Coordinates of C-alpha atoms in Angstrom, one line a residue:
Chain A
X164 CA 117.6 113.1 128.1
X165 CA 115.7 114.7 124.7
X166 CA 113.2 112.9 122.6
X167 CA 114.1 114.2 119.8
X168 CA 111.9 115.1 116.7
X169 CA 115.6 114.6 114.2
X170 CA 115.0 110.6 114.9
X171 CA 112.5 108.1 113.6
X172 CA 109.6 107.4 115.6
X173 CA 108.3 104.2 116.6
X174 CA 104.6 105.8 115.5
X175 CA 103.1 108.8 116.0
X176 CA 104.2 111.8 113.6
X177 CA 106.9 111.1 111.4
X178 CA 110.5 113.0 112.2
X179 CA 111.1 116.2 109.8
X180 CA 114.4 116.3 109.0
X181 CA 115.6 119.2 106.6
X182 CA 119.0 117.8 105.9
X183 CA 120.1 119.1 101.9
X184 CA 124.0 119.0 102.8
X185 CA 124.9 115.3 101.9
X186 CA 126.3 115.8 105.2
X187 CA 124.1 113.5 107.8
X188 CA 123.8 114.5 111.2
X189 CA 125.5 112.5 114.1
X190 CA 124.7 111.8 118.2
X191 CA 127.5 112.3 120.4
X192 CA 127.6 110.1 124.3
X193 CA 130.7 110.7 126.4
X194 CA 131.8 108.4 128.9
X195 CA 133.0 110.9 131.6
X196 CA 136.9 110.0 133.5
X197 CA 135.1 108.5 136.4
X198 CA 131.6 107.7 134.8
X199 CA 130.1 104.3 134.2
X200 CA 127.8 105.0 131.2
X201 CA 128.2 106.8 128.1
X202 CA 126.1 110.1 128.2
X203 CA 124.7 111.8 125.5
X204 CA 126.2 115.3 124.9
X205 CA 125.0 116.4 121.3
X206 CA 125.3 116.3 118.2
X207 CA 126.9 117.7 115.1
X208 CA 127.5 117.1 111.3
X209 CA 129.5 115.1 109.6
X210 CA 130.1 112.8 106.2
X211 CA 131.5 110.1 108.0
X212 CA 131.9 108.8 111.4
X213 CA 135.8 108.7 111.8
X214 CA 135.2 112.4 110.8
X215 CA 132.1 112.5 113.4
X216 CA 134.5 111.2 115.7
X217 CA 137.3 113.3 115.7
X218 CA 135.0 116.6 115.6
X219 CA 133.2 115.4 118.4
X220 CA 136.6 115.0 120.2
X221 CA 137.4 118.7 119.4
X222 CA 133.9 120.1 120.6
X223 CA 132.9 118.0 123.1
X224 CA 136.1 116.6 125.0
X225 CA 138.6 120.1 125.1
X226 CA 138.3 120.3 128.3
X227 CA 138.9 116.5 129.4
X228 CA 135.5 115.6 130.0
X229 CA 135.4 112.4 129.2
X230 CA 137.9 109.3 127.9
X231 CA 135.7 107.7 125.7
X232 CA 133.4 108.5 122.7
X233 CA 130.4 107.1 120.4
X234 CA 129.0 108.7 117.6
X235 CA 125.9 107.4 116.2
X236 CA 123.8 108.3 112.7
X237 CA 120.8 109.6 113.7
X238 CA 119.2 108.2 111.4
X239 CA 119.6 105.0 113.5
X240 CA 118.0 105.9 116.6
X241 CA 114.3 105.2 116.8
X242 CA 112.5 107.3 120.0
X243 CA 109.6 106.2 121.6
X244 CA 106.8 108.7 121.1
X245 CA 105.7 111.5 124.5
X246 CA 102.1 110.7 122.9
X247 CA 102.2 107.2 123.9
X248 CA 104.3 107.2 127.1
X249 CA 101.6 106.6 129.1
X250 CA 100.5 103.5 127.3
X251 CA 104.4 102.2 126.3
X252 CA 105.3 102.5 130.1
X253 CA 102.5 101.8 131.9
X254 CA 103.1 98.0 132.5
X255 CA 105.6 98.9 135.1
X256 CA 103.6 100.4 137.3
X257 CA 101.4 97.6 138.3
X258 CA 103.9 94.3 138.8
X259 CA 105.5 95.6 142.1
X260 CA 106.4 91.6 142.3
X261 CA 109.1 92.6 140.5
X262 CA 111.0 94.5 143.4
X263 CA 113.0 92.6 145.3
X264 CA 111.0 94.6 148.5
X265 CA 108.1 92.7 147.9
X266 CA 108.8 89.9 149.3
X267 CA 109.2 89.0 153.2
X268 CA 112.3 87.4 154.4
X269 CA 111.2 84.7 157.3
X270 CA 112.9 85.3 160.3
X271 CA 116.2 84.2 160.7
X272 CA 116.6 83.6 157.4
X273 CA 120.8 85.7 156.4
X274 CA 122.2 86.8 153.3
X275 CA 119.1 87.4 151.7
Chain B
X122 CA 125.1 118.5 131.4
X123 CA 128.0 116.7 133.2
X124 CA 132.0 116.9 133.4
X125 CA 133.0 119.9 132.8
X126 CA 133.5 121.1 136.6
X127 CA 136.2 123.2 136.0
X128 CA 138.7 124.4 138.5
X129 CA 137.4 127.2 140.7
X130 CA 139.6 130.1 141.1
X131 CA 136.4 131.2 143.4
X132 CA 137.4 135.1 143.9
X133 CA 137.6 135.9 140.1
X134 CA 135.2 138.8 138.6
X135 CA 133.1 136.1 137.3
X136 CA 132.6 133.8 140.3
X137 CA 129.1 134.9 141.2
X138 CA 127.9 134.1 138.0
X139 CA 129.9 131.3 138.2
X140 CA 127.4 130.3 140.9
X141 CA 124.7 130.8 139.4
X142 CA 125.2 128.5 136.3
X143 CA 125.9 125.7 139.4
X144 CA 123.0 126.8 140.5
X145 CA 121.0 126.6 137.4
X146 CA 122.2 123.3 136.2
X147 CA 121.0 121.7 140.2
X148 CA 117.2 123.3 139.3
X149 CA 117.9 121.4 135.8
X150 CA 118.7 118.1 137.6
X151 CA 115.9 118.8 140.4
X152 CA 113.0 119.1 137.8
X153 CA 114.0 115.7 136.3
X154 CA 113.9 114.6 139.4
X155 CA 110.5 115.6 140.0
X156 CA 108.8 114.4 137.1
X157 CA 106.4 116.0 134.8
X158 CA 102.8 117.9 136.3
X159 CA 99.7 115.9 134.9
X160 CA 98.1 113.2 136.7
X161 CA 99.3 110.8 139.8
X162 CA 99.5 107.9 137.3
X163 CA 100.9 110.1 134.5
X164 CA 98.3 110.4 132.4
X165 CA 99.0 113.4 130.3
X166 CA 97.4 111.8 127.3
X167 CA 94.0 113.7 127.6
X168 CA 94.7 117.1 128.6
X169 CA 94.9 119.6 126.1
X170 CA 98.3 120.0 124.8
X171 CA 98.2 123.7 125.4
X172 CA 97.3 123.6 129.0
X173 CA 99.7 121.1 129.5
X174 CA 102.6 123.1 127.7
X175 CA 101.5 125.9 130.1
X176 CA 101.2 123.6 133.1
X177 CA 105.1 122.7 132.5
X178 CA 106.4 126.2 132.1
X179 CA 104.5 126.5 135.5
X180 CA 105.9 123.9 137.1
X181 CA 109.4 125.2 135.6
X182 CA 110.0 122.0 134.0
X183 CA 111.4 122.0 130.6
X184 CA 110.0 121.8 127.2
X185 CA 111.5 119.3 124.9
X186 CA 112.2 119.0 121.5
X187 CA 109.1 116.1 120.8
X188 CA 106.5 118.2 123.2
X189 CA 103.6 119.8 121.8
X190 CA 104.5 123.6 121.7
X191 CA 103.0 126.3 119.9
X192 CA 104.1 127.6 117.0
X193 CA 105.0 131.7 118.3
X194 CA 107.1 129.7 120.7
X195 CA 108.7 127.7 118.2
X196 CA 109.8 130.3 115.8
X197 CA 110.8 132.7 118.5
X198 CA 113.2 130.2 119.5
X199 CA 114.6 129.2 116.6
X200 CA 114.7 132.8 115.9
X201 CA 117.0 133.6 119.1
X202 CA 119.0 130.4 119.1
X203 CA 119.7 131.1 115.3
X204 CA 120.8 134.4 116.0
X205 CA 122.8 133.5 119.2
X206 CA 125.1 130.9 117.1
X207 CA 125.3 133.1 114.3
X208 CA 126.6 135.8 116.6
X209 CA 129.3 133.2 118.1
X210 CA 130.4 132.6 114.4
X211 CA 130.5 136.0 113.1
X212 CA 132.1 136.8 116.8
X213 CA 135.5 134.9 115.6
X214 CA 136.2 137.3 113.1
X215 CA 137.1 140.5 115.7
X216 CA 139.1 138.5 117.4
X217 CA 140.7 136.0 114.7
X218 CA 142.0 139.6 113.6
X219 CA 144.9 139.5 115.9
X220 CA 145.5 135.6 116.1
X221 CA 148.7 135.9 113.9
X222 CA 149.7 139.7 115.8
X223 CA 149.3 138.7 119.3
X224 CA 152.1 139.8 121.3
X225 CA 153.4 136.8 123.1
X226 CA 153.2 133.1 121.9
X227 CA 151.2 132.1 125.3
X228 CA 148.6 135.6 124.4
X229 CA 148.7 133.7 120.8
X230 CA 147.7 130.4 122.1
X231 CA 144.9 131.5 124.5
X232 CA 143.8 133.6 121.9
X233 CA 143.8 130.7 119.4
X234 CA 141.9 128.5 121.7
X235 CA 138.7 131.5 122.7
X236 CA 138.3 131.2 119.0
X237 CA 138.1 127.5 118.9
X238 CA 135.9 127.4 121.9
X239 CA 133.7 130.2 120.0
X240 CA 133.4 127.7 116.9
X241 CA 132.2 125.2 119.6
X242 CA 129.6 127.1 121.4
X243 CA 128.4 127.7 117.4
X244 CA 128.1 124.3 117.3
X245 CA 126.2 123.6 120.3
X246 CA 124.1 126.4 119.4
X247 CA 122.9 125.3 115.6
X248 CA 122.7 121.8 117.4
X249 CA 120.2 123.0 119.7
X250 CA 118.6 125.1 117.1
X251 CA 118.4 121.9 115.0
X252 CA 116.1 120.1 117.9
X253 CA 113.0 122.3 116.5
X254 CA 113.0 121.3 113.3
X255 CA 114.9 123.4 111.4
X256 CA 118.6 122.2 109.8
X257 CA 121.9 124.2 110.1
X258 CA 122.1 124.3 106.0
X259 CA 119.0 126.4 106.6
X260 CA 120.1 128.8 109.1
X261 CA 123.6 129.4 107.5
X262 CA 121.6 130.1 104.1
X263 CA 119.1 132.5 106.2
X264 CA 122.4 134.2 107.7
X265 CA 124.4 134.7 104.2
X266 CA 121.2 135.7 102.7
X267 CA 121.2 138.7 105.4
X268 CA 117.3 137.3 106.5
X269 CA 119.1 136.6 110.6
X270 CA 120.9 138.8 112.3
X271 CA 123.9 138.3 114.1
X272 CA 124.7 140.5 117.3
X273 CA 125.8 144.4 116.9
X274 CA 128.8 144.3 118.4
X275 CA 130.7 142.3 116.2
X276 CA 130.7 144.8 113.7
X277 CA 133.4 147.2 115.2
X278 CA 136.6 146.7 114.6
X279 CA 139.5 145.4 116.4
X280 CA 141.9 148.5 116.5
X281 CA 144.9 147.2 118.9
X282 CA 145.9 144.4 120.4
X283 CA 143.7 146.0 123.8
X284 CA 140.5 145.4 122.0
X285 CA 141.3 141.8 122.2
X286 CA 141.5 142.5 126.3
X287 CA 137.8 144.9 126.1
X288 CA 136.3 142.3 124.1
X289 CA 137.0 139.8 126.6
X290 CA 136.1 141.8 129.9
X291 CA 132.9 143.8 128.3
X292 CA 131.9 142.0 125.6
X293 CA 131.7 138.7 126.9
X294 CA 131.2 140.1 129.9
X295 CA 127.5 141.5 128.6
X296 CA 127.3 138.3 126.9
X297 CA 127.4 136.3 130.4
X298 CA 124.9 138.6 132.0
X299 CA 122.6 138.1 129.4
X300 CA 123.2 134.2 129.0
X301 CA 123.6 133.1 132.9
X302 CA 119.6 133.7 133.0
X303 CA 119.1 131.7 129.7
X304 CA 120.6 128.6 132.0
X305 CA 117.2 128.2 133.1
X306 CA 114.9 129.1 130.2
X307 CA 112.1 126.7 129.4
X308 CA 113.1 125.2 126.5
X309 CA 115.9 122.0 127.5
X310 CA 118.2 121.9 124.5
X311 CA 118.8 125.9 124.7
X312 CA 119.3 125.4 128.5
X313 CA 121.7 122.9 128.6
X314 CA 123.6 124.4 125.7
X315 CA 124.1 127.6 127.7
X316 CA 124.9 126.1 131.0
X317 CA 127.8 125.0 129.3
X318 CA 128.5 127.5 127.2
X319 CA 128.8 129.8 130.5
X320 CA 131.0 128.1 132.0
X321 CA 133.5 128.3 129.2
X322 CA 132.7 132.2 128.8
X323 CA 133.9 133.0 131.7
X324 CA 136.7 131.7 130.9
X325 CA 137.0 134.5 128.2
X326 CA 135.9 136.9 130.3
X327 CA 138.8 136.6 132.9
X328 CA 141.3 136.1 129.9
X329 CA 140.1 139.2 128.8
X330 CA 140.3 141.3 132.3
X331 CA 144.3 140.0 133.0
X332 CA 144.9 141.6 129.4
X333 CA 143.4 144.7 130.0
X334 CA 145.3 144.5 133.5
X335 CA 148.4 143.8 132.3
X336 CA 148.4 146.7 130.1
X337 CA 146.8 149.1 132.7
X338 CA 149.6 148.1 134.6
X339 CA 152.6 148.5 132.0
X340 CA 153.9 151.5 130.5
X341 CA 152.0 154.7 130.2
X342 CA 151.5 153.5 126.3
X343 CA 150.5 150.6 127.0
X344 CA 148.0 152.0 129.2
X345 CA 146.4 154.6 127.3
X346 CA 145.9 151.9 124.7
X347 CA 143.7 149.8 127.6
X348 CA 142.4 153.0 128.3
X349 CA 141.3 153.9 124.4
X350 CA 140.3 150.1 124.1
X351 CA 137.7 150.5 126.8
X352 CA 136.6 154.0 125.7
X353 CA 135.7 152.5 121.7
X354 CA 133.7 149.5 123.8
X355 CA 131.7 150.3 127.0
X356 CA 128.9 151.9 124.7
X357 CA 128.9 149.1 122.3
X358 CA 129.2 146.6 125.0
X359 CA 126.1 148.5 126.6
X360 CA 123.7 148.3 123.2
X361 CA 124.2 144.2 123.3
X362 CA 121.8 144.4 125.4
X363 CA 119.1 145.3 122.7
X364 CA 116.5 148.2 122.5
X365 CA 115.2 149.4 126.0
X366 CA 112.3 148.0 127.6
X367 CA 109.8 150.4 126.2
X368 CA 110.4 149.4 122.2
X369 CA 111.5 146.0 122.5
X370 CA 109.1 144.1 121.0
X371 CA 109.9 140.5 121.9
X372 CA 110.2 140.5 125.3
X373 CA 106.7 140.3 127.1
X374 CA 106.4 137.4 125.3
X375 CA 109.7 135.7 126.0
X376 CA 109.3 136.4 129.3
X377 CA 105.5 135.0 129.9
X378 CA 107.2 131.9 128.4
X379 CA 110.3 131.8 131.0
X380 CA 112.8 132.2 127.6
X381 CA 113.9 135.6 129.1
X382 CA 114.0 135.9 132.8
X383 CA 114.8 139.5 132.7
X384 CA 114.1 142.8 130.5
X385 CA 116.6 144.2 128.6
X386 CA 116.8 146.8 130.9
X387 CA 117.1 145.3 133.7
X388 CA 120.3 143.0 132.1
X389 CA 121.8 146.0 131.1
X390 CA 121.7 147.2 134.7
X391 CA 123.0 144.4 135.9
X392 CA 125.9 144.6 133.9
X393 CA 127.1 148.5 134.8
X394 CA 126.9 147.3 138.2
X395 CA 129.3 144.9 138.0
X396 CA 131.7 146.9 135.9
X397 CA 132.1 149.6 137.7
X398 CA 133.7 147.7 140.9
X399 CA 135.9 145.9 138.3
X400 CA 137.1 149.3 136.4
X401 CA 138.5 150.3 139.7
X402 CA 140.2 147.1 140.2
X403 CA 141.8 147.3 136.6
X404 CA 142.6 151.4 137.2
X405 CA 140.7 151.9 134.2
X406 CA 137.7 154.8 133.5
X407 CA 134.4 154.1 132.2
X408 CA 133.8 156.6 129.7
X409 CA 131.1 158.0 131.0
X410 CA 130.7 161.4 133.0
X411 CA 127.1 160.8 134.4
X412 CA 127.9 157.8 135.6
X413 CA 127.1 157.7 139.5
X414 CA 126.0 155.7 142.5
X415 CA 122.1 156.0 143.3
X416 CA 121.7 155.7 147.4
X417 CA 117.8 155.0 146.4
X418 CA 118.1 152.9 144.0
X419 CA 121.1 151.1 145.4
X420 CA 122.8 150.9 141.6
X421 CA 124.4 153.4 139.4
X422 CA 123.3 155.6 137.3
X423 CA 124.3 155.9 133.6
X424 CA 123.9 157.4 129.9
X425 CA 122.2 154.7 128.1
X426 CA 123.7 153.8 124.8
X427 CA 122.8 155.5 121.6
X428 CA 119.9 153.3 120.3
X429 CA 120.2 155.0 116.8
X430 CA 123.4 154.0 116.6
X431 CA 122.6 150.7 117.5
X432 CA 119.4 150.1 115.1
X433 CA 121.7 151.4 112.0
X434 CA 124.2 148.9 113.0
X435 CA 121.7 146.1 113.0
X436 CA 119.9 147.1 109.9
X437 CA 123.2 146.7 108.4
X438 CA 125.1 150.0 108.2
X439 CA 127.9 149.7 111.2
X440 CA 131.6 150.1 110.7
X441 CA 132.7 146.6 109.7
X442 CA 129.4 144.6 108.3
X443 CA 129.9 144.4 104.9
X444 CA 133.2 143.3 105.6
X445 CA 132.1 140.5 108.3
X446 CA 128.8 139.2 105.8
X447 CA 131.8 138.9 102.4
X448 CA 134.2 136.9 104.4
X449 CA 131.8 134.7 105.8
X450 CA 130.3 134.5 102.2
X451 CA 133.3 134.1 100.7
X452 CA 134.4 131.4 103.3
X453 CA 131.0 129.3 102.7
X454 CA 131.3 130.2 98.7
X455 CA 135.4 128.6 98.4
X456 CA 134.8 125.8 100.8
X457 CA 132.0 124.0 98.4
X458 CA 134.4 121.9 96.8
X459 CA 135.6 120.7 100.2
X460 CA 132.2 119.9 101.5
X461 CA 131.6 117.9 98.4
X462 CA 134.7 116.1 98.5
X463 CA 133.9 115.3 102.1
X464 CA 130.6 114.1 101.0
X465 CA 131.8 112.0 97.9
X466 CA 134.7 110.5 99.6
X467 CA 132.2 109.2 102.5
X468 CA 129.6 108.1 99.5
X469 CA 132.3 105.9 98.1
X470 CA 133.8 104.3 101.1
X471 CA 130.0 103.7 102.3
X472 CA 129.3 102.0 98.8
X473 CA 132.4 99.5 99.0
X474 CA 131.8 98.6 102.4
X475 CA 128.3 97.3 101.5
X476 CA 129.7 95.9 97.9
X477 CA 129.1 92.0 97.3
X478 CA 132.5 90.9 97.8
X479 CA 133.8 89.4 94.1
X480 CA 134.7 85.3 94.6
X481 CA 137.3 84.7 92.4
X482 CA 136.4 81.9 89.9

């Protein structure tokens, strides 16, 4: 959902992080009641993760949004750069092979 | 944003605006549906980063925390999203006042979780705040240093237990006028804070009005006490919006960039309008004896706040901000030694789990 400039980049400019606290800063996903993937809702700081976790319970889940929880150092998330989107994603664009619409299904032929 | 669809009451005094945070977080989803402006094969590579930072505020998409932006836009966020969670912090302090003296154990309890939600949309706040490259250390040193400002209105006192109830209804009341536009403001991370963060003011607000009800409904003391609440905060509540139009000096700007959608003015507008409906509802008077409907205009007319007042408060010299600036001081000053433990404690357990494991001999 955000690229954000807190994480390491795989190139382009390096992150600034301004973090003097000892306290690192943490990425909060939420698995919503009826969701299937984990979504993430924000962050906040902490100086561990069962302490990550339990804070992120109380700002993020008060009013039952969701029944499951990851926190994540982010530190450990690397973001791929806006500057080089074009080029990182680009490859997609030209194998339409790879959509199952691409290909004709002979006449007659079920379940395919 | 998802899962926080909250039951809809749908007739309470907050329903419209209720509707338009909906309808703020659907243009949210719809512009990530679109995509991005540049280029059929989205080539945005070449362009010049500023026309393309103008080309999204254009195309009301958002701006994100790794896009180009300049550097005016930059610190005039961080600037208002600083002052905005400050504000939410500060803001327990009024209220916190009456935690342990509210009148019944279910007031108590709704009380006690308004303030935690306040801590929360804090939280959010700094978070977002964090997205431009600034830290929360930072921005909590800048607000104990007295270099950000927090919003005027916290620093008026909490006199009875029915300021708790004019908070609620005016106070957060202005604050949802002012923050239901900010759903849609250009930059994502503030957006998607608010959206969120509206939903769960309204909650206050409503809390707020059934108080103030309540009492305007009870005894004839506990009436003039509603009555006195709301005559100490309609002014007040009327200065959060900030100076008017003619001597505010951020706004053109702000508003060129889609962070404001409206002027000052036209916010604080907004708001008497929707007051003055709900006064009648709660049997309450504004205080003020000008106040009228204009045919022409099709709103009402009204004595603007005293913006004197307002700029001493802000510079510092209202009823209560010495008070609020040395507990939060002295709250950030006696909690060191917690934060450190914290920190230590976490140091330690990270350096044993990562210790080589001693093999006995």
């Amino acid at each position: 959902m955000s690229d954000d400039p807190r994480t390491r980049t795989g190139g382009g400019a390096p992150a600034k992080t301004a973090d003097r606290s000892g306290w690192p800063l943490w990425e909060v996903f939420v698995r919503p009641r009826r969701g299937l993937a984990h979504h993430h809702v924000g962050s906040l700081h902490a100086p561990d993760a069962e302490l990550a976790l339990r804070n992120a319970r109380d700002l993020y889940t008060r009013r039952q949004e969701g029944v499951s929880i990851w926190v994540v150092p982010a530190a450990a998330i690397t973001a791929s750069s806006p500057d080089e989107k074009d080029a990182f994603f680009a490859p997609a664009a030209d194998k339409v092979y790879r959509h199952p619409t691409f290909y004709e299904v002979p006449e007659g032929a079920a379940h395919l | 944003m998802h899962g926080h669809h909250f039951p809809e009451p749908g007739d309470g005094p907050a329903s419209g605006l209720l509707g338009q945070v909906e309808a703020a977080e659907a243009a949210l989803r719809a512009a990530a549906e679109r995509g991005r402006p540049g280029a059929p094969d989205g080539a945005a590579g070449d362009t010049d980063p500023q026309e393309y930072f103008t080309a999204l505020i254009e195309a009301d998409q958002k701006i994100e925390p790794r896009d180009w932006m300049p550097d005016a836009y930059r610190r005039t966020l961080i600037r208002q999203i600083a002052q905005h969670a400050h504000s939410e912090i500060i803001g327990m302090q009024p209220e916190g006042n009456w935690i342990t003296r509210a009148p019944s154990l279910k007031r108590k309890a709704i009380l006690l979780a308004k303030v935690q939600d306040e801590a929360g949309h804090g939280l959010y706040l700094y978070a977002a705040a964090e997205t431009l490259g600034v830290s929360r250390d930072e921005l909590v040193e800048l607000l104990l240093a007295g270099r950000q400002k927090y919003s005027s209105i916290f620093n008026y006192p909490t006199l009875t237990w029915a300021d708790v109830g004019a908070i609620g209804w005016l106070v957060d009341g202005a604050a949802i006028v002012n923050q239901v536009p900010l759903c849609r403001c250009s930059y994502g991370p503030y957006a998607r804070a608010m959206i969120r963060i509206c939903k769960e003011e309204s909650f206050h607000q409503r809390q707020g009005y059934e108080i103030l009800y309540t009492l305007a409904h009870g005894t004839p003391a506990q009436r003039e006490m509603a009555q006195d609440a709301v005559n100490r905060w309609w002014y007040p509540s009327l200065a959060m919006f900030g100076p008017p139009d003619r001597d505010s000096t951020h706004s053109e700007q702000s508003m060129a960039w889609k962070i404001k959608r409206f002027s000052n003015d036209e916010l604080r507008q907004r708001f008497v309008d929707m007051c003055v409906p709900q006064a009648e509802i709660l049997g309450l008077r504004i205080p003020d004896p000008e106040l009228r409907w204009n045919p022409e205009r099709q709103s009402y007319d009204f004595t603007p706040p005293d913006y004197a007042e307002l700029m001493r408060v802000i510079s510092g010299d209202g009823p209560c901000n010495r008070q609020r600036m040395a507990r939060r001081r002295r709250a950030h000053a006696e909690g060191a030694w917690v934060r450190e433990a914290a920190a230590a404690y976490a140091a330690k357990r990270a350096a044993r789990a990562t210790a080589p494991t001693e093999v006995a001999a």
